[in-house]
Short mmCIF file of N, CA and C in Angstrom, two decimals:
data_model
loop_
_atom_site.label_atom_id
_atom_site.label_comp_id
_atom_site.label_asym_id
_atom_site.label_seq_id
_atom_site.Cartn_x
_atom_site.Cartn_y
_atom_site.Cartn_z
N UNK A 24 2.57 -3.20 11.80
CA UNK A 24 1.40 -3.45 10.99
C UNK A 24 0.98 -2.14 10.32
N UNK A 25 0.35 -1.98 9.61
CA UNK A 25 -0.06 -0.93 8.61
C UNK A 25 -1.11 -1.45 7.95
N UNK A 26 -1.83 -0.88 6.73
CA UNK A 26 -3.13 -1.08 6.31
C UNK A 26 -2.83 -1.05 4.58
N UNK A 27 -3.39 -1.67 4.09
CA UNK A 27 -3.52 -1.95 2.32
C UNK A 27 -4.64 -0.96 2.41
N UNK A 28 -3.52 0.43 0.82
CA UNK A 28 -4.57 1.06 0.78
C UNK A 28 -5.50 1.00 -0.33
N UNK A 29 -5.36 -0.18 -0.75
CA UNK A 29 -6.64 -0.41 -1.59
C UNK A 29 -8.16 -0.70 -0.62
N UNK A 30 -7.77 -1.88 -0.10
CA UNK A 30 -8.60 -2.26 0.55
C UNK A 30 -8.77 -2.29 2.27
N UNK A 31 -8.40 -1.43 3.02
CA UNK A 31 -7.99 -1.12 4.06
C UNK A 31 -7.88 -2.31 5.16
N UNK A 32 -7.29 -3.37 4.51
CA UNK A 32 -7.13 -4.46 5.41
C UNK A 32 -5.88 -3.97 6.42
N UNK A 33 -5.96 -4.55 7.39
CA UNK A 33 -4.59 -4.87 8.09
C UNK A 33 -3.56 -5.91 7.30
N UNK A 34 -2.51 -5.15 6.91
CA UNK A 34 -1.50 -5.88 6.64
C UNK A 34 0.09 -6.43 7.51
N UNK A 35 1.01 -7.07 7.77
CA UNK A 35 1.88 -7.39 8.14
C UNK A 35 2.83 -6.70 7.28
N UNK A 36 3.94 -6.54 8.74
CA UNK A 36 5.33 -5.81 7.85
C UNK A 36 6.13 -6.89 6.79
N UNK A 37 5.45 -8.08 7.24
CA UNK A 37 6.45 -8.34 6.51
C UNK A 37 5.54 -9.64 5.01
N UNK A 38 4.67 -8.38 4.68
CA UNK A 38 4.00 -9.15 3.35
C UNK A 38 4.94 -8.78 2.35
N UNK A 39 4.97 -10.14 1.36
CA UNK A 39 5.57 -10.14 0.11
C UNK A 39 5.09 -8.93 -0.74
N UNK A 40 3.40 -8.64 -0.62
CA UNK A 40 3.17 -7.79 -1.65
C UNK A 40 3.19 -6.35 -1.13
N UNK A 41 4.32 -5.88 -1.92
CA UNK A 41 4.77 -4.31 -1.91
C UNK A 41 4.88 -3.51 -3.30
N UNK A 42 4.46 -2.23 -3.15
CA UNK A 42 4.96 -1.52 -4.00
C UNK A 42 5.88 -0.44 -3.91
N UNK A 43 6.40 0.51 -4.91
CA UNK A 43 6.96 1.79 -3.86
C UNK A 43 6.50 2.55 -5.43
N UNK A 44 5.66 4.00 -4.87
CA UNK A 44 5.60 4.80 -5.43
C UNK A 44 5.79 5.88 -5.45
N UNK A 45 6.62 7.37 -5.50
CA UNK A 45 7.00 8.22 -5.61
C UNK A 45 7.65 8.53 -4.12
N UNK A 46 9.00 7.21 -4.29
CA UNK A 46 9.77 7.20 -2.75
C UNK A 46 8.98 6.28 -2.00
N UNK A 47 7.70 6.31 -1.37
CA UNK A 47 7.62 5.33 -0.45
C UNK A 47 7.02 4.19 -1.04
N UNK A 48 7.35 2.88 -0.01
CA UNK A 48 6.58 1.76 -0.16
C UNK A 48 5.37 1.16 0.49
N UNK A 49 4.86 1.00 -0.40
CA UNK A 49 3.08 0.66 0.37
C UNK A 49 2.83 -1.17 0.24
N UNK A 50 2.39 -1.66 1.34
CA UNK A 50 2.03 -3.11 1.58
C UNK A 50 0.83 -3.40 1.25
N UNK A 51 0.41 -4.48 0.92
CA UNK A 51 -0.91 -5.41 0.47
C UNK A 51 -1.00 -6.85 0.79
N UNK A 52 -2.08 -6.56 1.31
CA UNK A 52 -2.83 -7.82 1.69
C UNK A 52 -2.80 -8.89 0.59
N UNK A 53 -3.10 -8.94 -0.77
CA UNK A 53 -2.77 -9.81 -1.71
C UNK A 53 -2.36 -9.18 -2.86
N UNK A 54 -1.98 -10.26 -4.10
CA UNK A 54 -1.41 -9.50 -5.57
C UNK A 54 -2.34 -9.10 -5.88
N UNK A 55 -4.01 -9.15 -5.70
CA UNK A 55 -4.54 -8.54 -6.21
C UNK A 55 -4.64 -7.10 -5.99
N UNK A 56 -4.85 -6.82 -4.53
CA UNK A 56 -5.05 -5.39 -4.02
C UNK A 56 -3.47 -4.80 -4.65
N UNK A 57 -2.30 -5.10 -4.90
CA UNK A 57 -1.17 -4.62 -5.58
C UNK A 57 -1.31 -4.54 -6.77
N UNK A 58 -2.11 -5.32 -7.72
CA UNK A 58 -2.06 -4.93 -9.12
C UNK A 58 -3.11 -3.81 -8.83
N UNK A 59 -4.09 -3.81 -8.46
CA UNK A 59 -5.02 -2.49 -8.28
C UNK A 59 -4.52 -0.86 -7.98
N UNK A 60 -3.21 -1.40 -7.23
CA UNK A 60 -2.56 -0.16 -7.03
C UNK A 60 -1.74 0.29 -8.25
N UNK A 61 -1.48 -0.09 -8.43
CA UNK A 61 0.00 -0.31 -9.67
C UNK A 61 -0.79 0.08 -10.97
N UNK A 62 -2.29 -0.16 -11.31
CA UNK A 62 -2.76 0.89 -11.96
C UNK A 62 -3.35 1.86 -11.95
N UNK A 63 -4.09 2.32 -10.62
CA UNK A 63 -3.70 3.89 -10.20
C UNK A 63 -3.55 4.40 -9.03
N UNK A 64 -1.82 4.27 -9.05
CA UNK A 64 -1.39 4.97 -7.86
C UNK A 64 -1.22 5.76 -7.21
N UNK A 65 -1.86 6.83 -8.01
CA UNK A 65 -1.96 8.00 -7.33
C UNK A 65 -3.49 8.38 -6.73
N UNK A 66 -4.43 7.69 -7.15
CA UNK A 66 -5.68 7.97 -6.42
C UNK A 66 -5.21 6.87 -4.96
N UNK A 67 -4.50 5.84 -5.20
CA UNK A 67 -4.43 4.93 -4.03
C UNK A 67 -3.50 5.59 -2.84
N UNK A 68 -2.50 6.23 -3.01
CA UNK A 68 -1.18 6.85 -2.50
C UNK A 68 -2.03 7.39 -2.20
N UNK A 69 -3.22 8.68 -2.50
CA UNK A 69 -3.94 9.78 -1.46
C UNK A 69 -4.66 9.39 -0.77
N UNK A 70 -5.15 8.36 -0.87
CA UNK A 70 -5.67 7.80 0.09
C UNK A 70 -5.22 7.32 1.36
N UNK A 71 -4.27 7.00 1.60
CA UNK A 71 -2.76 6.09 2.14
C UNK A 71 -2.36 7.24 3.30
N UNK A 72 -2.13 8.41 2.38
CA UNK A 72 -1.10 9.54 2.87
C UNK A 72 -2.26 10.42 3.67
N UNK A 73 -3.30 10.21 3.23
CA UNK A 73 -4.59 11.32 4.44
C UNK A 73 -4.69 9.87 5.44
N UNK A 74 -4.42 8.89 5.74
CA UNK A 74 -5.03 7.78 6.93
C UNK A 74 -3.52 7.91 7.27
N UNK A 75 -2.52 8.05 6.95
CA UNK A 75 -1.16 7.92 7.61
C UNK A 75 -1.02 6.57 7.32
N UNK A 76 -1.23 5.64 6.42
CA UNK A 76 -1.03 4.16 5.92
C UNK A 76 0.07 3.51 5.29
N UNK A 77 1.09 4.34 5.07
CA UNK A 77 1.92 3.75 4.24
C UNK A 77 3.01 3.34 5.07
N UNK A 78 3.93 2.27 4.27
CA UNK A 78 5.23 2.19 5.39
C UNK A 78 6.21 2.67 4.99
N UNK A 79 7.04 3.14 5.57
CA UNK A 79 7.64 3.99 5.46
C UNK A 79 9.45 3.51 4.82
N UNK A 80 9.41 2.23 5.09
CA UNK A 80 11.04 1.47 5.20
C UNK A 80 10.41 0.61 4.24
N UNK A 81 11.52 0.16 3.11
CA UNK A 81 11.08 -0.44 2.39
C UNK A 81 11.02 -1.95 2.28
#
């Protein structure tokens, strides 16, 4: 399990909604919290990477 870092839900490894941005891939709770990322991923990714949130395997 891991956390959507849009919205710091608990997510499952094995949600459909993924992204991968600069190498890693990050999970979401829905398409929405993924389109949110996908337009800015780099305020979302720092967020992610200071909580230790992202997953790591794609």
């Amino acid at each position: 399990m891991t956390k959507d870092p849009v919205c710091g839900m608990t997510v499952d490894d094995k949600s459909p909604h993924r992204s991968t941005h600069a190498g890693q891939t990050y999970l979401f709770c829905s398409a929405a919290c993924k389109t949110k990322f996908e337009e800015e991923p780099e305020r979302y990714a720092a967020r992610a990477e200071g909580a230790g949130d992202r997953a790591s395997r794609p």
